[in-house]
Coordinates of C-alpha atoms in Angstrom, one line a residue:
Chain A
A10 CA -0.4 -0.7 -30.0
Q11 CA 2.4 -1.4 -27.7
S12 CA 2.0 -3.3 -24.4
V13 CA 4.1 -4.9 -21.6
T14 CA 3.4 -7.9 -19.5
Q15 CA 5.3 -8.5 -16.3
L16 CA 4.9 -12.0 -15.0
G17 CA 4.8 -12.1 -11.2
S18 CA 3.6 -9.0 -9.3
H19 CA 5.7 -10.1 -6.3
V20 CA 9.0 -11.9 -6.3
S21 CA 10.9 -12.9 -3.2
V22 CA 14.6 -14.0 -3.2
S23 CA 17.2 -14.6 -0.6
E24 CA 20.1 -12.3 -0.2
G25 CA 22.9 -13.5 -2.5
A26 CA 20.5 -15.3 -4.8
L27 CA 19.8 -14.7 -8.5
V28 CA 17.2 -12.1 -9.3
L29 CA 15.1 -12.7 -12.4
L30 CA 12.2 -10.4 -13.2
R31 CA 10.3 -11.2 -16.4
C32 CA 9.1 -8.8 -19.0
N33 CA 7.4 -9.6 -22.3
Y34 CA 6.4 -6.9 -24.8
S35 CA 4.3 -6.3 -27.8
S36 CA 5.2 -3.8 -30.4
S37 CA 4.4 -3.2 -34.1
V38 CA 7.8 -1.8 -34.7
P39 CA 11.3 -2.4 -33.3
P40 CA 10.9 -1.1 -29.7
Y41 CA 12.9 0.7 -27.2
L42 CA 12.8 -1.1 -23.9
F43 CA 13.5 0.1 -20.4
W44 CA 13.6 -1.0 -16.8
Y45 CA 12.8 1.6 -14.1
V46 CA 13.1 1.1 -10.3
Q47 CA 10.9 2.8 -7.7
Y48 CA 12.0 2.8 -4.1
P49 CA 9.3 3.4 -1.5
N50 CA 7.9 7.0 -1.7
Q51 CA 10.3 7.9 -4.5
G52 CA 10.2 8.5 -8.2
L53 CA 11.1 6.3 -11.1
Q54 CA 14.8 5.8 -11.6
L55 CA 16.1 4.5 -14.9
L56 CA 17.9 1.2 -14.4
L57 CA 18.8 0.4 -18.0
K58 CA 17.7 0.8 -21.6
Y59 CA 17.7 -1.1 -24.9
T60 CA 17.7 1.2 -27.9
S61 CA 18.6 -1.2 -30.7
A62 CA 22.3 -1.5 -30.1
A63 CA 23.7 -4.5 -28.1
T64 CA 21.1 -7.0 -27.1
L65 CA 22.6 -7.5 -23.6
V66 CA 22.5 -4.2 -21.8
K67 CA 24.1 -3.4 -18.4
G68 CA 22.5 -1.0 -16.0
I69 CA 23.2 0.4 -12.6
N70 CA 23.6 -1.5 -9.4
G71 CA 24.7 -4.7 -11.2
F72 CA 21.5 -5.3 -13.1
E73 CA 21.4 -6.4 -16.7
A74 CA 18.8 -7.3 -19.3
E75 CA 18.8 -9.2 -22.6
F76 CA 16.6 -8.3 -25.5
K77 CA 15.3 -11.4 -27.2
K78 CA 13.3 -10.6 -30.3
S79 CA 12.3 -14.2 -31.0
E80 CA 10.8 -14.4 -27.5
T81 CA 9.6 -10.7 -27.4
S82 CA 11.3 -10.6 -24.0
F83 CA 13.4 -8.3 -22.0
H84 CA 14.0 -10.0 -18.6
L85 CA 16.0 -8.3 -15.9
T86 CA 18.6 -10.2 -14.0
K87 CA 21.1 -9.7 -11.2
P88 CA 23.5 -12.5 -10.2
S89 CA 23.4 -11.7 -6.5
A90 CA 20.6 -9.9 -4.7
H91 CA 21.3 -7.4 -2.0
M92 CA 18.9 -6.1 0.6
S93 CA 19.0 -2.7 -1.0
D94 CA 17.5 -4.1 -4.2
A95 CA 14.1 -4.4 -2.5
A96 CA 11.9 -2.1 -4.6
E97 CA 9.3 -2.1 -7.3
Y98 CA 10.6 -2.7 -10.8
F99 CA 8.7 -1.5 -13.9
C100 CA 9.4 -2.6 -17.5
A101 CA 8.4 -0.1 -20.2
V102 CA 8.2 -0.1 -23.9
S103 CA 8.4 2.8 -26.3
E104 CA 7.8 2.9 -30.0
P105 CA 10.0 5.6 -31.5
H106 CA 8.1 8.0 -33.7
S107 CA 9.2 10.5 -36.2
G108 CA 8.8 13.4 -33.9
G109 CA 11.6 12.0 -31.7
G110 CA 9.7 11.7 -28.4
N111 CA 8.8 8.5 -26.7
K112 CA 5.6 7.7 -25.0
L113 CA 6.2 4.9 -22.6
T114 CA 3.8 2.1 -21.9
F115 CA 4.5 0.5 -18.5
G116 CA 3.9 -2.9 -17.2
T117 CA 2.1 -3.4 -13.9
G118 CA 5.3 -3.7 -11.9
T119 CA 7.0 -6.4 -9.9
Q120 CA 7.6 -5.9 -6.2
L121 CA 11.0 -7.5 -5.3
K122 CA 11.5 -8.6 -1.7
V123 CA 14.9 -9.7 -0.5
E124 CA 15.1 -11.9 2.5
L125 CA 18.0 -12.7 4.8
Chain B
E13 CA 23.9 15.2 -12.2
P14 CA 20.9 17.0 -13.8
E15 CA 17.5 15.9 -12.7
V16 CA 13.9 16.6 -13.1
T17 CA 12.4 18.4 -10.1
Q18 CA 8.8 18.6 -9.1
T19 CA 6.9 20.8 -6.7
P20 CA 5.1 20.3 -4.4
S21 CA 5.9 16.8 -3.2
H22 CA 2.4 16.6 -1.7
Q23 CA -0.8 18.5 -2.4
V24 CA -4.1 18.1 -0.7
T25 CA -7.0 19.8 -2.3
Q26 CA -10.8 19.9 -2.1
M27 CA -12.9 18.4 -4.8
G28 CA -13.8 20.9 -7.4
Q29 CA -10.7 23.1 -6.8
E30 CA -8.0 23.8 -9.4
V31 CA -4.5 22.5 -8.8
I32 CA -1.3 23.3 -10.7
L33 CA 1.6 20.8 -10.5
R34 CA 5.0 22.2 -11.4
C35 CA 8.0 20.6 -13.0
V36 CA 11.5 21.8 -14.0
P37 CA 12.7 19.5 -16.8
I38 CA 16.4 18.8 -17.5
S39 CA 17.6 21.9 -19.3
N40 CA 18.8 20.4 -22.6
H41 CA 15.8 18.1 -23.0
L42 CA 13.2 18.9 -25.7
Y43 CA 10.3 16.6 -24.8
F44 CA 8.3 16.8 -21.7
Y45 CA 5.7 14.4 -20.3
W46 CA 3.2 13.9 -17.5
Y47 CA 2.4 10.5 -16.2
R48 CA 0.2 9.4 -13.3
Q49 CA 0.1 6.4 -11.0
I50 CA -3.0 5.7 -9.1
L51 CA -2.3 3.9 -5.9
G52 CA -1.7 0.2 -6.6
Q53 CA -1.9 0.6 -10.3
K54 CA 0.5 1.0 -13.1
V55 CA 2.1 4.2 -14.4
E56 CA -0.1 5.7 -17.1
F57 CA 0.9 8.2 -19.8
L58 CA -1.1 11.5 -19.8
V59 CA 0.5 13.8 -22.3
S60 CA 3.7 14.7 -24.2
F61 CA 4.8 18.2 -25.1
Y62 CA 7.2 19.4 -27.7
N63 CA 8.0 22.7 -29.2
N64 CA 5.4 24.5 -27.1
E65 CA 2.5 22.3 -28.0
I66 CA 1.0 18.9 -27.1
S67 CA 2.4 16.2 -29.3
E68 CA 0.3 13.3 -28.0
K69 CA -2.3 12.8 -25.2
S70 CA -4.1 9.9 -23.8
E71 CA -7.9 9.5 -23.3
I72 CA -7.3 10.3 -19.7
F73 CA -6.2 13.8 -20.6
D74 CA -9.6 15.3 -21.1
D75 CA -10.7 19.0 -21.0
Q76 CA -10.1 19.2 -17.3
F77 CA -6.4 18.9 -17.9
S78 CA -4.0 21.4 -19.5
V79 CA -0.3 21.8 -19.8
E80 CA 1.8 24.8 -20.2
R81 CA 5.4 25.9 -20.4
P82 CA 5.0 29.4 -19.1
D83 CA 8.7 30.3 -19.3
G84 CA 12.0 28.7 -20.3
S85 CA 12.3 26.4 -17.4
N86 CA 8.9 25.4 -15.9
F87 CA 6.4 22.9 -17.2
T88 CA 3.0 22.7 -15.5
L89 CA 0.0 20.4 -15.3
K90 CA -3.3 22.1 -14.4
I91 CA -6.3 20.2 -13.3
R92 CA -9.2 22.6 -13.6
S93 CA -11.8 21.0 -11.3
T94 CA -10.4 18.1 -9.3
K95 CA -12.4 14.9 -8.7
L96 CA -11.8 12.2 -6.1
E97 CA -10.5 9.9 -8.8
D98 CA -7.7 12.4 -9.7
S99 CA -6.0 11.3 -6.5
A100 CA -2.7 9.8 -7.7
M101 CA 1.0 10.3 -7.9
Y102 CA 1.8 12.6 -10.8
F103 CA 5.2 12.2 -12.5
C104 CA 6.9 14.7 -14.8
A105 CA 9.5 13.4 -17.2
S106 CA 11.8 14.9 -19.8
S107 CA 13.6 13.0 -22.5
I108 CA 16.5 13.3 -24.9
D109 CA 17.4 10.6 -27.5
R110 CA 14.2 8.9 -26.5
V111 CA 15.3 8.1 -23.0
A112 CA 13.0 9.6 -20.3
F113 CA 14.1 10.8 -16.9
F114 CA 11.5 11.2 -14.2
G115 CA 11.0 13.5 -11.3
Q116 CA 10.2 12.4 -7.8
G117 CA 6.5 12.9 -8.3
T118 CA 3.7 15.0 -6.7
R119 CA 1.3 13.0 -4.6
L120 CA -2.1 14.6 -5.1
T121 CA -4.9 13.8 -2.7
V122 CA -8.4 15.1 -3.5
V123 CA -10.7 15.2 -0.5

């Protein structure tokens, strides 16, 4: 069964500082991996995805993530945090199945706070 | 840009009542999903739907729940007799090429 672990339920950074949100996954087959962002009282917005192509993937708003199979990790980074990045971030894993759909298993989320 | 739309955004219902949550998936997507997020908890998969039938469901998705695609655009989740513990944010999603796009959610409050 697939699973996701997000270390750190709350992360606080200063504006302009590096953002690093950690995600480790478990999957019995090569996974698809995703980061979603949820702003207060809003839905889940796709930030970026890894679907077995390049291991370094770039997303929206300057975020990127690197798939490391040896470490079973897919950490999310952004070189310079902005106040507007304050939100909850969810890592999710999907095991592709023959039917073509993808059931997502989410991590518990990391609340990112950006301080002046 | 195409998006998944959900209605209503908020729904308050009395325990034991039936509710129907509605979703319009992105038009060229073939897979549809419902997820829920109980306050303070993680997002949980409920059910996936493809070719007019359920393709997978979780243990949460018991006989009180049902899904339907009544026409070419809508995708609904029905909870037959709501319980207090059904209070949550319910997200609809649709996917293409195994990438899911989510709606804004319906906040269901059972009183």
